[in-house]
């Protein structure tokens, strides 16, 4: 392949790949528009990115007292929305644009909001328990209350009668409850189960920042593009200056009026300004292109260091993920009750607030019975929107060590049909359910195919499930899930979201097909060179509006510097039973069509007859494609191409299949 043709192909690819910085520019403009809309709304909610506004919001809510549980739940919707926005800022902002001081500011705001929200739920619980005697059940004489909301569910039981035989607590119309020992059945206590459908207990995920190796790899990725831009600019400037020289010679040779001369000077100045603006715009796009390339490469970067060594029974959150929120289990001392006196309700308010009841007590010498403090049996309901592919593992929070632990929990049983998990707990505190974060990795196969103009379907098949994702413009949607060849209905189906919120939603539902930089320590993968992966995904995304791509078994047999996949032109919805796939091999700077087929018995890198090497995938498929298909590729929407590329980078199909 001669050097001249290679340069021509790379220049054409550079022009096509301008869609990535253009999409980033549109994203930035949308963000600014959103901030402006928020500003002119004047609805009282703060801008989460402005520290002063956040501090004012937190201070004002801290000062507000005597809020009921329902009032706190209503306010929590605003708080959770702010936390979500802050997390998205940290995830969506290109790493090179995030300053350390901003990262610290946003993370501190998140932690302050989380702590304040939990404190408010505690105060609201105390206000509710002061009225326990007025809310007592007529049959049992004890107080039972359930408050449900989209983000929080509260179950609270107050032991007013202290009947030693009443040791089974079950909340009405549910199977959720506890089996309590005799000592608790005869004590002034309340039991609270606060199920938050989110996890504000686990530590915040660290924000990824580019390493030195990463920076050098990005430089390599964009330097060819930069050279092409600079050549193009210098050519334009040279041509323009020559034209100006010719024009000035003509002016000197002819006699013209002063007015005409001034007009000519104005035209030239205007032309020079336009040229300067064009160069400035080109340079801005070049910088933006570098920023985008850096962020893309960071998505496929593997960490060289495994997370810190964990002692026995401590949960590694790089290997496991919490699902279905957190169940805050507390045994509380029953506060003084409201008393009616001459038409007034009088209540003693304790200065120290709601106190936890210590179980088992720190000293047990005064108790004669050996097993006076047995573990408490708890039955919980698994959140309906979460999928567990194996029986969930119950873990408890260690407040001292600041991590989740598996000890102190026994007799765990799970009923998948009823979605009930029962276990015995030595001491109360926050508990959650975990699942292996990589249970669906490596993937068994994958396919990316066009559905319509600027719309594709990505199918990822794993050991347990088949997940289908639709992508259009800058949006993604869960199309369908199959579990054991049966369709599973998910609340996410039919909901369009931008890529990052969509990925988070899928992870929180238990559908994790998104490796992290530490995932290669826990999954046997077919690791590919990051730069090759990025270049492949970028060019696959460029072609995705007219071409289908698919998994190939030969990708396992070629080395880490090359990727192999299937490709075919796909202009209509009608899919043939035996599609005519071509096998392509790509090394980042050279693409070729292989002679072998998917059904062949042995792997060979031999070039298919009557084909030739190319520098890009775009020019490789151009050799055997229709003009209609290539026109469709050239007219693809930049946001659509960027979204497809982001999904490919996030799933890392070429390394994790």
XYZ file of C-alpha atoms in Angstrom:
657
model
C 0.000 0.000 0.000
C 1.730 3.191 -1.134
C 2.323 6.157 1.176
C 0.309 8.617 -0.936
C -2.850 6.483 -0.804
C -2.367 5.911 2.929
C -2.216 9.679 3.542
C -5.327 10.228 1.402
C -7.246 7.560 3.364
C -6.176 9.002 6.728
C -7.169 12.517 5.634
C -10.620 11.279 4.587
C -10.990 9.378 7.871
C -10.008 12.520 9.797
C -12.798 14.478 8.097
C -15.319 11.742 8.951
C -14.123 11.550 12.567
C -14.795 15.261 13.042
C -18.223 14.022 14.151
C -16.756 13.167 17.601
C -15.599 16.695 18.550
C -18.775 18.081 16.928
C -20.900 15.837 19.153
C -18.891 16.950 22.199
C -19.457 20.579 21.201
C -23.219 19.964 20.938
C -23.165 18.269 24.353
C -21.423 21.307 25.840
C -23.955 23.682 24.243
C -26.833 21.563 25.591
C -25.277 21.718 29.067
C -25.027 25.531 28.892
C -28.642 25.749 27.703
C -29.740 23.519 30.592
C -27.905 25.768 33.090
C -29.594 28.835 31.572
C -33.037 27.221 31.773
C -32.383 26.355 35.416
C -31.321 29.958 36.080
C -34.447 31.541 34.550
C -36.792 29.015 36.233
C -36.003 30.440 39.705
C -37.620 27.394 41.371
C -35.475 27.614 44.517
C -33.356 24.540 43.752
C -29.587 25.197 43.708
C -27.160 24.711 40.843
C -25.211 21.653 42.114
C -21.993 22.843 40.453
C -21.987 26.123 42.433
C -20.559 25.579 45.952
C -22.186 28.715 47.429
C -25.683 27.700 46.285
C -25.200 24.156 47.620
C -23.966 25.428 51.018
C -26.988 27.746 51.282
C -29.394 24.901 50.411
C -27.790 22.552 52.986
C -27.747 25.240 55.718
C -31.409 26.192 55.199
C -32.572 22.572 55.337
C -30.407 21.836 58.404
C -32.142 24.699 60.262
C -35.615 23.385 59.421
C -37.004 21.241 62.269
C -39.963 19.027 63.194
C -40.503 17.653 59.685
C -42.727 14.587 59.404
C -41.584 11.470 57.577
C -43.801 12.329 54.621
C -42.302 15.838 54.424
C -38.752 14.447 54.495
C -39.633 11.948 51.753
C -40.922 14.813 49.592
C -37.748 16.854 50.193
C -35.596 13.771 49.546
C -36.675 13.808 45.878
C -34.936 17.182 45.422
C -31.876 15.981 47.381
C -31.554 12.729 45.422
C -31.870 14.671 42.173
C -29.008 16.981 43.252
C -26.819 13.993 44.208
C -27.556 12.377 40.848
C -26.651 15.588 38.992
C -23.346 15.881 40.876
C -22.452 12.277 40.070
C -23.256 12.863 36.393
C -21.032 15.953 36.331
C -18.136 13.824 37.636
C -18.843 11.079 35.090
C -19.698 13.159 32.014
C -17.046 15.889 32.229
C -13.913 14.943 30.244
C -11.151 14.019 32.761
C -8.772 16.703 31.490
C -11.461 19.348 32.184
C -11.954 18.242 35.803
C -9.782 20.082 38.309
C -8.906 18.404 41.617
C -10.569 21.207 43.604
C -13.840 20.669 41.663
C -13.752 16.907 42.238
C -13.275 17.504 45.998
C -16.058 20.139 46.019
C -18.585 17.877 44.235
C -17.756 14.824 46.359
C -18.027 16.826 49.587
C -21.445 18.144 48.480
C -22.594 14.571 47.750
C -21.460 13.321 51.187
C -23.036 16.299 53.006
C -26.379 15.739 51.259
C -26.287 11.988 51.990
C -25.508 12.495 55.684
C -28.126 15.227 56.106
C -30.817 13.142 54.393
C -30.140 10.168 56.665
C -30.151 12.445 59.732
C -33.527 13.896 58.678
C -35.001 10.389 58.342
C -33.781 9.680 61.885
C -35.431 12.823 63.323
C -38.667 12.091 61.418
C -38.672 8.542 62.851
C -38.405 9.985 66.388
C -41.385 12.313 65.765
C -43.387 9.314 64.489
C -42.447 7.108 67.482
C -43.516 9.784 69.985
C -47.058 9.197 68.683
C -46.778 5.393 68.847
C -49.397 5.051 71.620
C -51.973 6.991 69.578
C -51.279 4.830 66.497
C -51.458 1.475 68.311
C -53.145 -1.488 66.636
C -56.419 -2.485 68.343
C -55.701 -6.248 68.169
C -52.065 -6.465 69.262
C -51.838 -3.205 71.193
C -48.524 -2.456 69.484
C -47.839 0.204 66.874
C -47.090 -0.783 63.293
C -46.539 1.646 60.402
C -45.548 1.249 56.740
C -44.786 4.262 54.513
C -43.955 3.562 50.867
C -42.462 5.841 48.245
C -40.574 5.403 44.953
C -37.165 5.888 46.652
C -37.762 4.854 50.276
C -39.890 2.360 52.226
C -40.244 2.607 56.021
C -41.353 -0.284 58.244
C -41.558 0.580 61.949
C -42.875 -1.458 64.908
C -43.174 -0.160 68.478
C -43.388 -2.628 71.396
C -46.034 -0.981 73.596
C -47.534 -4.089 75.279
C -44.215 -5.888 76.037
C -45.898 -9.289 75.736
C -43.194 -12.022 76.082
C -45.237 -14.343 73.838
C -45.401 -11.792 70.986
C -42.052 -12.601 69.384
C -42.993 -12.779 65.712
C -43.264 -9.379 64.017
C -44.856 -9.361 60.535
C -45.915 -6.199 58.743
C -49.470 -6.381 57.407
C -49.980 -7.485 53.800
C -46.278 -8.428 53.537
C -44.020 -11.293 54.613
C -41.390 -8.834 55.808
C -40.599 -9.051 59.491
C -38.509 -10.354 62.406
C -38.353 -13.160 64.953
C -37.219 -11.428 68.139
C -35.839 -12.997 71.361
C -37.695 -12.849 74.685
C -35.513 -10.025 76.054
C -36.583 -7.702 73.214
C -40.227 -8.775 73.445
C -40.284 -7.470 77.025
C -38.343 -4.222 76.447
C -39.348 -0.623 75.651
C -38.103 -0.762 72.086
C -39.047 -0.029 68.504
C -37.686 -1.818 65.449
C -37.158 0.212 62.291
C -36.450 -1.115 58.812
C -35.680 1.802 56.487
C -35.203 0.455 52.965
C -33.534 3.123 50.821
C -33.675 2.056 47.167
C -30.269 3.678 46.698
C -26.868 3.067 48.339
C -25.546 6.025 50.326
C -23.479 3.793 52.611
C -20.733 2.467 50.295
C -17.790 4.756 49.656
C -17.941 6.977 46.551
C -16.217 5.606 43.462
C -12.894 7.344 42.735
C -12.854 9.624 39.676
C -10.613 8.349 36.853
C -7.810 10.686 35.779
C -5.385 10.159 32.888
C -1.985 8.564 33.627
C 1.327 9.462 31.914
C 1.140 6.322 29.743
C -2.424 7.241 28.836
C -1.376 10.769 27.799
C 1.373 9.462 25.521
C -1.058 6.994 23.917
C -3.535 9.810 23.249
C -0.780 11.851 21.641
C -0.092 8.943 19.293
C -3.800 8.618 18.500
C -4.251 12.255 17.477
C -0.855 13.369 16.187
C -1.567 12.188 12.620
C -4.856 14.081 12.679
C -3.119 17.194 13.977
C -0.517 17.049 11.201
C -3.277 16.758 8.591
C -5.081 19.782 10.069
C -1.916 21.885 10.155
C -1.073 20.968 6.546
C -4.589 21.908 5.422
C -4.441 25.241 7.285
C -0.984 26.157 5.970
C -2.095 25.333 2.396
C -5.139 27.597 2.725
C -3.043 30.443 4.191
C -0.446 30.088 1.410
C -3.098 30.163 -1.330
C -4.793 33.170 0.233
C -1.517 35.132 0.560
C -0.668 34.431 -3.102
C -4.058 35.741 -4.181
C -3.524 38.863 -2.075
C -0.083 39.451 -3.664
C -1.559 39.211 -7.167
C -4.325 41.605 -6.138
C -1.852 44.174 -4.780
C 0.215 44.063 -8.045
C -2.902 44.778 -10.062
C -3.760 47.723 -7.791
C -0.295 49.217 -8.263
C -0.492 48.871 -12.050
C -3.841 50.585 -12.420
C -5.026 54.074 -11.534
C -8.109 53.896 -9.388
C -10.158 56.242 -7.280
C -9.538 56.598 -3.519
C -13.027 55.364 -2.668
C -12.516 52.141 -4.644
C -9.137 51.592 -3.006
C -10.676 51.929 0.453
C -13.436 49.474 -0.471
C -10.797 46.993 -1.654
C -8.853 47.338 1.624
C -12.052 46.702 3.604
C -12.764 43.551 1.559
C -9.213 42.319 2.195
C -9.467 42.992 5.934
C -12.789 41.177 6.053
C -11.226 38.257 4.146
C -8.278 38.160 6.557
C -10.659 38.175 9.550
C -12.666 35.307 8.062
C -9.466 33.371 7.426
C -8.308 34.031 11.020
C -11.707 32.893 12.361
C -11.510 29.694 10.266
C -8.016 28.919 11.609
C -9.179 29.608 15.183
C -12.218 27.347 14.707
C -10.017 24.589 13.250
C -7.634 24.812 16.184
C -10.527 24.659 18.656
C -11.809 21.500 16.949
C -8.289 20.051 17.072
C -8.073 20.626 20.859
C -11.590 19.234 21.326
C -10.622 16.196 19.242
C -7.666 15.571 21.585
C -9.955 15.902 24.630
C -12.478 13.423 23.207
C -9.732 10.938 22.231
C -8.261 11.152 25.747
C -11.665 10.429 27.346
C -12.302 7.519 24.958
C -8.914 5.938 25.639
C -9.511 6.244 29.390
C -12.645 4.075 29.016
C -10.602 1.078 27.791
C -7.559 1.575 30.016
C -6.752 -1.346 32.339
C -5.411 -0.578 35.791
C -1.939 -1.976 36.411
C -2.554 -2.307 40.165
C -5.088 -4.637 41.737
C -7.234 -3.063 44.512
C -5.781 -3.228 48.036
C -5.628 -6.623 49.702
C -8.825 -7.341 51.621
C -8.913 -9.384 54.803
C -11.239 -12.377 55.119
C -14.979 -11.593 55.138
C -14.488 -8.053 53.746
C -16.300 -7.399 50.458
C -14.238 -6.151 47.495
C -16.531 -3.656 45.722
C -14.395 -3.881 42.575
C -15.430 -7.547 42.314
C -18.967 -7.338 43.746
C -21.760 -4.792 43.452
C -24.558 -3.854 45.863
C -28.039 -4.232 44.407
C -31.529 -3.168 45.450
C -30.470 -0.428 47.852
C -29.674 -0.620 51.569
C -31.819 -2.007 54.418
C -31.138 0.087 57.542
C -32.077 -2.192 60.480
C -32.245 -0.507 63.889
C -33.441 -1.443 67.366
C -34.400 1.860 69.005
C -35.256 2.902 72.556
C -38.911 3.913 72.599
C -39.058 7.694 73.237
C -41.502 9.206 75.817
C -45.067 9.102 74.477
C -47.499 11.954 73.864
C -50.030 12.378 76.690
C -53.366 14.207 76.430
C -53.787 16.721 79.273
C -56.852 19.000 79.355
C -57.144 19.138 75.566
C -53.389 19.498 75.065
C -50.842 16.917 73.890
C -47.777 16.987 76.142
C -44.562 15.177 75.234
C -41.124 15.009 76.806
C -38.431 15.696 74.193
C -35.084 14.130 74.982
C -32.097 16.397 74.440
C -29.967 13.568 73.003
C -32.690 12.591 70.500
C -33.562 9.086 69.345
C -31.249 6.489 70.921
C -30.277 3.071 69.612
C -30.885 0.070 71.852
C -27.675 -1.934 72.208
C -28.254 -5.602 71.333
C -26.592 -7.668 72.582
C -25.587 -5.459 75.545
C -21.895 -4.759 76.112
C -21.939 -6.630 79.448
C -23.992 -9.809 79.850
C -22.896 -10.896 83.380
C -26.280 -10.186 85.005
C -28.041 -12.547 82.577
C -27.976 -16.187 83.649
C -29.126 -17.932 80.476
C -26.306 -18.817 78.123
C -28.226 -18.043 74.950
C -30.160 -14.993 76.160
C -29.085 -12.993 73.100
C -29.532 -15.211 70.053
C -29.205 -13.849 66.484
C -32.377 -12.134 65.249
C -34.102 -13.711 62.263
C -34.942 -11.184 59.539
C -37.042 -11.578 56.377
C -36.628 -8.976 53.636
C -38.120 -8.479 50.195
C -35.754 -8.066 47.240
C -36.424 -4.904 45.207
C -38.728 -5.750 42.285
C -36.627 -3.912 39.673
C -33.401 -5.808 40.384
C -32.268 -9.032 38.683
C -30.184 -11.614 40.553
C -28.750 -14.325 38.293
C -27.669 -16.342 41.343
C -28.874 -16.349 44.962
C -28.027 -12.959 46.505
C -25.323 -12.735 49.171
C -26.295 -10.840 52.341
C -23.641 -8.518 53.793
C -23.561 -6.107 56.729
C -21.907 -2.698 57.090
C -18.929 -2.353 59.418
C -19.130 1.305 60.507
C -15.697 1.174 62.138
C -13.805 -0.287 59.170
C -16.018 1.492 56.602
C -16.664 -1.616 54.489
C -19.197 -4.400 53.913
C -18.629 -7.777 55.641
C -20.041 -11.276 55.214
C -19.521 -12.464 58.843
C -22.117 -12.057 61.588
C -24.805 -13.415 59.230
C -26.087 -17.023 59.252
C -28.903 -19.315 58.055
C -29.410 -17.469 54.764
C -32.205 -18.757 52.515
C -33.713 -17.284 49.354
C -37.105 -17.838 47.713
C -36.719 -16.548 44.115
C -40.445 -16.696 43.239
C -41.528 -14.703 46.295
C -38.295 -12.641 46.116
C -37.798 -13.124 49.870
C -34.454 -13.519 51.633
C -34.316 -14.753 55.241
C -31.236 -14.710 57.478
C -30.099 -14.435 61.094
C -28.189 -11.353 62.201
C -25.954 -11.098 65.292
C -26.241 -7.307 65.579
C -28.475 -4.807 63.781
C -27.167 -2.224 61.317
C -27.257 -1.546 57.584
C -27.383 -4.656 55.374
C -27.482 -5.055 51.607
C -27.462 -7.747 48.925
C -24.497 -8.225 46.617
C -23.843 -10.003 43.317
C -20.661 -10.695 41.373
C -20.232 -7.560 39.225
C -18.799 -9.708 36.403
C -21.404 -12.479 36.413
C -22.246 -11.682 32.763
C -18.613 -11.566 31.620
C -17.012 -12.634 29.396
C -19.797 -12.371 26.792
C -20.592 -15.359 24.595
C -21.315 -13.283 21.479
C -22.490 -9.874 20.280
C -23.979 -8.152 17.237
C -24.454 -4.526 16.187
C -26.893 -3.933 13.315
C -28.754 -0.967 11.794
C -32.514 -0.642 12.360
C -33.290 2.635 10.619
C -31.706 5.971 9.745
C -29.330 6.782 12.647
C -30.672 3.913 14.725
C -29.014 0.601 15.650
C -29.588 -2.473 17.816
C -26.781 -3.834 19.993
C -27.278 -7.433 21.176
C -24.998 -8.887 23.869
C -25.380 -12.585 24.748
C -24.009 -13.874 28.060
C -24.220 -17.189 29.971
C -27.403 -16.058 31.751
C -29.095 -13.536 29.488
C -29.471 -11.807 26.150
C -29.620 -8.012 26.385
C -30.779 -5.860 23.466
C -30.066 -2.120 23.429
C -31.360 0.394 20.887
C -29.301 3.509 20.136
C -30.526 6.588 18.270
C -29.117 10.128 18.147
C -27.702 10.756 21.641
C -30.063 8.287 23.377
C -30.083 4.616 24.441
C -32.945 2.319 25.414
C -33.221 -1.204 26.816
C -35.115 -3.039 24.088
C -35.473 -6.491 25.665
C -33.996 -8.976 28.149
C -34.158 -12.746 27.838
C -33.551 -14.970 30.866
C -33.220 -18.699 30.117
C -34.755 -18.069 26.658
C -37.793 -16.367 28.242
C -38.533 -12.656 27.887
C -38.146 -10.721 31.139
C -40.055 -7.487 31.709
C -37.970 -4.629 33.118
C -39.078 -1.169 34.249
C -36.267 0.257 32.073
C -37.708 -1.084 28.822
C -38.946 1.660 26.509
C -37.223 4.466 28.448
C -34.769 6.546 26.383
C -31.763 7.962 28.246
C -28.418 9.510 27.379
C -25.561 6.943 27.517
C -24.102 7.568 31.009
C -27.436 7.608 32.951
C -28.478 4.564 30.885
C -25.324 2.619 31.839
C -25.815 3.500 35.535
C -29.495 2.402 35.384
C -28.550 -0.960 33.845
C -25.859 -1.563 36.462
C -28.287 -0.724 39.293
C -30.792 -3.204 37.828
C -28.180 -5.995 37.952
C -27.563 -5.955 34.175
C -23.867 -5.145 34.258
C -22.138 -5.541 30.874
C -19.795 -2.626 31.463
C -16.249 -3.557 32.578
C -14.222 -1.194 34.757
C -10.480 -0.567 34.686
C -10.104 -3.315 37.361
C -12.348 -5.935 35.715
C -9.470 -7.778 34.007
C -8.302 -8.940 37.459
C -11.582 -10.860 37.942
C -12.439 -12.053 34.417
C -10.393 -14.110 31.963
C -10.376 -11.778 28.956
C -9.041 -11.592 25.437
C -7.098 -8.421 26.150
C -6.439 -6.097 23.193
C -4.109 -3.096 22.959
C -6.222 -0.068 24.099
C -5.249 2.081 21.094
C -6.329 -0.668 18.650
C -9.620 -1.100 20.513
C -10.412 2.635 20.452
C -9.634 2.985 16.739
C -11.778 -0.084 15.948
C -14.783 1.152 17.969
C -14.577 4.667 16.474
C -14.603 3.334 12.926
C -17.277 0.690 13.642
C -19.479 3.494 15.011
C -18.863 5.558 11.861
C -20.049 2.642 9.696
C -22.875 1.428 11.976
C -25.710 3.224 10.127
C -25.264 0.971 7.051
C -23.217 -2.036 8.205
C -23.809 -4.864 10.687
C -20.926 -6.128 12.845
C -20.689 -9.387 14.752
C -18.580 -11.541 17.067
C -15.996 -13.851 15.521
C -14.332 -16.831 17.196
C -11.091 -15.899 15.388
C -10.739 -12.772 17.544
C -9.498 -15.094 20.307
C -6.741 -16.544 18.140
C -5.154 -13.382 16.767
C -2.710 -11.556 19.044
C -3.416 -8.550 21.275
C -2.398 -6.017 18.583
C -5.172 -7.152 16.195
C -8.938 -7.580 16.298
C -11.136 -9.783 14.090
C -14.894 -9.395 13.585
C -17.642 -10.060 11.053
C -19.126 -7.306 8.889
C -21.793 -7.054 6.188
C -23.796 -4.377 4.457
C -27.236 -3.997 6.035
C -29.586 -1.475 4.437
C -32.973 -3.080 5.140
C -34.686 -4.607 8.166
C -35.065 -7.946 6.400
C -32.391 -10.228 7.814
C -31.451 -13.259 5.763
C -31.099 -16.605 7.515
C -27.566 -17.073 6.213
C -26.119 -13.578 5.944
C -23.036 -13.137 3.799
C -20.533 -12.035 6.419
C -17.017 -10.868 5.554
C -14.218 -11.369 8.088
C -12.064 -8.307 8.716
C -8.819 -8.026 10.658
C -7.707 -4.626 11.931
C -4.533 -3.527 13.715
C -5.303 0.170 14.172
C -3.361 1.294 11.105
C -4.019 -1.584 8.690
C -7.263 -3.318 7.698
C -7.629 -6.451 5.579
C -10.308 -8.901 4.513
C -9.438 -12.470 5.522
C -9.559 -15.449 3.200
C -10.961 -17.746 5.898
C -14.627 -17.870 6.924
C -16.203 -18.181 10.365
C -16.790 -21.901 9.664
C -13.164 -22.610 8.660
C -11.228 -25.137 10.734
C -7.966 -23.256 11.220
C -7.020 -19.599 11.589
C -5.014 -17.870 8.889
C -4.158 -14.209 8.289
C -4.055 -14.790 4.514
C -5.572 -11.992 2.443
C -8.735 -12.802 0.482
C -8.211 -13.038 -3.282
C -8.781 -9.855 -5.306
C -8.710 -7.658 -2.175
C -6.029 -5.337 -0.850
C -4.800 -3.749 2.372
C -6.185 -0.409 3.557
C -5.306 2.013 6.344
C -8.881 2.242 7.684
C -11.966 0.067 8.120
C -13.964 2.685 6.215
C -11.888 2.237 3.040
C -11.785 -1.540 3.536
C -15.583 -1.946 3.486
C -15.851 0.639 0.710
C -14.233 -1.922 -1.621
C -17.193 -4.330 -1.398
C -20.102 -1.986 -0.595
C -22.770 -0.146 -2.541
C -22.696 3.635 -3.078
C -26.024 3.841 -1.204
C -24.425 2.335 1.904
C -21.419 4.668 1.797
C -23.673 7.698 1.303
C -25.657 6.627 4.364
C -22.401 6.449 6.344
C -21.267 9.895 5.207
C -24.600 11.478 6.191
C -24.773 9.911 9.694
C -25.763 12.122 12.619
C -22.701 13.059 14.733
C -24.501 12.510 18.073
C -25.658 9.075 16.923
C -22.112 8.023 15.912
C -20.764 9.320 19.235
C -23.407 7.401 21.244
C -22.706 4.135 19.398
C -18.980 4.630 19.972
C -19.538 5.323 23.699
C -21.574 2.124 24.069
C -18.899 0.068 22.267
C -16.164 1.593 24.449
C -18.215 0.944 27.604
C -18.992 -2.712 26.803
C -15.513 -3.432 25.332
C -16.900 -6.206 23.131
C -13.570 -7.000 21.448
C -11.730 -7.682 24.732
C -14.537 -9.145 26.872
C -16.037 -11.666 24.419
